[in-house]
Amino acid sequence: MSTTVEMWFDPKCPWAWNGSRWLLEVEQVRDIRVLFHTLSLSALNADREVEPWYREWLDAGWGPARICLAAERAHGAESLRGLYTALGAHIHRKREPLGRELYVAALSEAGLPVELADAADDSGLDAGLVESNRAGLGPVGEDLGTPAIHVPGPDGLVAFFGPVVTPVPRGEAAGRLWDGVLLCAGTDGFFELKRSRDRRPFENEIVPA
């Protein structure tokens, strides 16, 4: 039986996008199945002091996160697989501006009701975003963010933030990274392995046809 791996993503975060594409590669070479959930960096940082440029970035992120939460609630977490892929293609690959036109296109491509685009302006969903953040980050650390990944382990839940990676590993390279991440994250008392980033999230990325 496949292991269910749960990932919490903010649809606007490029590093989460890379992490999600990596996990879909891992599905092809390891016996896992990814289940996606919504995480909102906008909600997470709503009351924090951040740089003005980041606040502007966060303010633009409410809409797509609300749409993903609305879809998850109405159609189940499985619906996010197609919706996240469609949204990400428009946001991260095509670099299109956020707005209703993008949301309607992505929903249509994912086979979901385009009326869900109305959720972008529904602040009544924000409490649900906070709850979803808590579910994803509670076992990881709420001072972190996305991607947040949960994996059942022999001794209980293994939960971690990351990996932060570019370009997206493909094929067996994705599987080897998965093996290493699980080994590190599953080690009791292991907290951090890090080095400075020297490239942008999509620099040198090869997007398969």
Coordinates of C-alpha atoms in Angstrom, one line a residue:
M1 CA 0.0 0.0 0.0
S2 CA 1.3 3.4 -0.9
T3 CA 2.3 5.8 1.9
T4 CA 0.2 9.0 2.0
V5 CA 2.4 12.0 2.1
E6 CA 0.6 15.3 3.0
M7 CA 2.0 18.6 1.8
W8 CA 0.7 22.1 2.8
F9 CA 1.3 24.7 0.1
D10 CA 0.8 28.4 -0.5
P11 CA -0.1 28.6 -4.2
K12 CA 1.9 31.8 -4.6
C13 CA 5.1 30.5 -3.1
P14 CA 7.7 29.5 -5.7
W15 CA 9.6 27.3 -3.3
A16 CA 6.5 25.4 -2.4
W17 CA 5.8 24.9 -6.1
N18 CA 9.2 23.4 -6.6
G19 CA 8.7 21.2 -3.6
S20 CA 5.3 20.0 -5.0
R21 CA 6.8 19.2 -8.4
W22 CA 9.6 17.3 -6.7
L23 CA 7.0 15.2 -4.7
L24 CA 5.1 14.3 -7.9
E25 CA 8.4 13.1 -9.3
V26 CA 9.0 11.0 -6.2
E27 CA 5.6 9.4 -6.8
Q28 CA 7.0 7.9 -10.0
V29 CA 10.0 6.2 -8.3
R30 CA 8.8 5.5 -4.7
D31 CA 5.6 4.0 -3.3
I32 CA 4.0 7.3 -2.1
R33 CA 0.9 9.2 -2.9
V34 CA 0.8 13.0 -2.3
L35 CA -2.2 14.6 -0.7
F36 CA -2.2 18.4 -0.9
H37 CA -3.6 20.9 1.6
T38 CA -3.8 24.7 1.7
L39 CA -1.4 26.9 3.6
S40 CA -1.5 30.7 3.6
L41 CA 1.6 32.7 4.1
S42 CA -0.6 35.8 4.1
A43 CA -2.5 34.5 7.1
L44 CA 0.7 33.3 8.8
N45 CA 2.3 36.7 8.6
A46 CA -0.8 38.9 9.0
D47 CA 0.3 40.3 12.4
R48 CA 4.0 40.2 11.9
E49 CA 6.3 43.1 11.0
V50 CA 7.8 42.3 7.6
E51 CA 9.5 44.3 4.9
P52 CA 7.2 46.5 2.7
W53 CA 8.0 44.5 -0.5
Y54 CA 7.0 41.3 1.3
R55 CA 3.9 42.8 2.7
E56 CA 2.8 43.7 -0.8
W57 CA 3.6 40.1 -1.9
L58 CA 1.6 38.7 1.0
D59 CA -1.4 41.0 0.3
A60 CA -1.7 39.6 -3.2
G61 CA -1.6 36.0 -1.8
W62 CA -5.0 35.9 0.0
G63 CA -7.0 35.3 -3.2
P64 CA -5.5 32.1 -4.5
A65 CA -5.2 30.6 -1.0
R66 CA -8.8 31.3 -0.3
I67 CA -9.8 29.6 -3.6
C68 CA -7.8 26.5 -2.7
L69 CA -9.3 26.3 0.7
A70 CA -12.8 26.7 -0.8
A71 CA -12.1 24.0 -3.3
E72 CA -10.7 21.7 -0.6
R73 CA -13.8 22.2 1.5
A74 CA -16.3 21.7 -1.3
H75 CA -14.6 19.0 -3.3
G76 CA -12.0 17.4 -1.0
A77 CA -8.3 17.5 -0.7
E78 CA -7.9 15.4 -3.9
S79 CA -9.3 18.3 -5.9
L80 CA -6.2 20.3 -5.0
R81 CA -3.9 18.2 -7.0
G82 CA -5.3 19.4 -10.3
L83 CA -6.1 22.9 -9.1
Y84 CA -2.6 23.5 -7.7
T85 CA -1.1 22.3 -10.9
A86 CA -3.3 24.6 -13.0
L87 CA -2.7 27.6 -10.7
G88 CA 1.0 27.0 -10.6
A89 CA 1.3 26.7 -14.3
H90 CA -0.3 30.2 -14.7
I91 CA 1.5 31.8 -11.7
H92 CA 5.0 30.2 -11.8
R93 CA 5.5 29.0 -15.3
K94 CA 3.6 31.5 -17.4
R95 CA 4.2 34.3 -14.8
E96 CA 0.7 35.7 -15.4
P97 CA -0.8 38.4 -13.1
L98 CA -3.1 37.3 -10.3
G99 CA -6.7 38.0 -10.8
R100 CA -10.1 36.6 -11.7
E101 CA -9.1 35.7 -15.3
L102 CA -6.3 33.5 -14.0
Y103 CA -8.5 31.9 -11.3
V104 CA -11.3 31.1 -13.7
A105 CA -8.8 29.6 -16.2
A106 CA -7.2 27.4 -13.6
L107 CA -10.5 26.2 -12.1
S108 CA -11.7 25.3 -15.6
E109 CA -8.6 23.4 -16.4
A110 CA -8.9 21.5 -13.1
G111 CA -12.5 20.6 -13.8
L112 CA -13.8 22.6 -10.9
P113 CA -16.7 25.1 -10.8
V114 CA -15.5 28.5 -12.0
E115 CA -17.8 30.1 -9.4
L116 CA -15.1 29.2 -6.8
A117 CA -13.2 32.2 -8.1
D118 CA -15.6 34.3 -6.0
A119 CA -13.8 32.9 -2.9
A120 CA -10.8 35.1 -3.7
D121 CA -12.6 38.0 -2.1
D122 CA -14.3 36.1 0.7
S123 CA -12.5 37.1 4.0
G124 CA -14.8 34.8 5.8
L125 CA -12.5 32.0 4.8
D126 CA -9.5 33.5 6.6
A127 CA -10.2 31.7 9.9
G128 CA -10.2 28.5 8.0
L129 CA -6.8 29.4 6.5
V130 CA -5.5 29.9 10.0
E131 CA -6.8 26.5 11.0
S132 CA -5.2 24.8 8.0
N133 CA -1.9 26.6 8.8
R134 CA -2.1 25.2 12.3
A135 CA -2.8 21.7 11.0
G136 CA 0.2 21.8 8.7
L137 CA 2.7 23.7 10.9
G138 CA 1.7 22.4 14.4
P139 CA 4.0 19.4 14.2
V140 CA 6.7 21.4 12.3
G141 CA 6.9 24.8 13.9
E142 CA 4.7 27.8 13.3
D143 CA 7.8 30.0 12.8
L144 CA 8.4 28.2 9.5
G145 CA 6.2 28.0 6.4
T146 CA 5.7 26.1 3.2
P147 CA 6.4 23.5 1.9
A148 CA 5.4 21.7 5.1
I149 CA 5.3 17.9 4.7
H150 CA 3.9 15.1 6.9
V151 CA 4.9 11.5 6.5
P152 CA 3.7 8.6 8.7
G153 CA 6.8 6.8 10.2
P154 CA 7.3 3.6 12.2
D155 CA 7.6 5.6 15.4
G156 CA 4.9 8.2 14.6
L157 CA 4.5 11.2 12.4
V158 CA 7.6 12.6 10.7
A159 CA 7.0 16.3 9.8
F160 CA 9.3 18.9 8.4
F161 CA 9.6 22.2 6.5
G162 CA 11.2 21.9 3.0
P163 CA 13.1 21.0 1.1
V164 CA 13.9 24.3 -0.5
V165 CA 15.3 23.2 -3.8
T166 CA 16.0 24.3 -7.4
P167 CA 16.0 23.0 -10.0
V168 CA 13.4 20.3 -9.3
P169 CA 15.1 16.9 -9.2
R170 CA 13.8 14.5 -11.7
G171 CA 13.5 10.7 -11.9
E172 CA 15.7 8.7 -9.6
A173 CA 17.4 11.9 -8.4
A174 CA 14.1 12.9 -6.9
G175 CA 13.9 9.5 -5.2
R176 CA 17.4 9.8 -3.7
L177 CA 16.6 13.2 -2.3
W178 CA 13.4 11.8 -0.8
D179 CA 15.3 9.0 0.9
G180 CA 17.8 11.4 2.3
V181 CA 15.2 13.8 3.6
L182 CA 13.3 11.0 5.3
L183 CA 16.5 9.8 6.9
C184 CA 17.3 13.2 8.3
A185 CA 13.8 14.2 9.3
G186 CA 13.1 10.8 10.9
T187 CA 16.2 11.1 13.1
D188 CA 15.2 12.0 16.6
G189 CA 16.8 15.3 17.6
F190 CA 17.7 16.3 14.0
F191 CA 16.6 19.9 13.4
E192 CA 18.5 21.7 10.6
L193 CA 20.7 21.3 7.6
K194 CA 21.1 24.5 5.7
R195 CA 23.3 26.5 3.3
S196 CA 23.0 29.9 1.6
R197 CA 20.9 30.1 -1.5
D198 CA 22.8 31.0 -4.6
R199 CA 20.0 31.0 -7.2
R200 CA 16.4 32.0 -7.8
P201 CA 13.7 29.3 -7.4
F202 CA 13.3 28.9 -11.2
E203 CA 16.8 29.6 -12.3
N204 CA 18.1 26.8 -14.6
E205 CA 14.8 24.9 -14.2
I206 CA 14.0 22.5 -17.0
V207 CA 10.2 22.2 -17.4
P208 CA 9.2 18.9 -19.1
A209 CA 6.9 19.0 -22.0

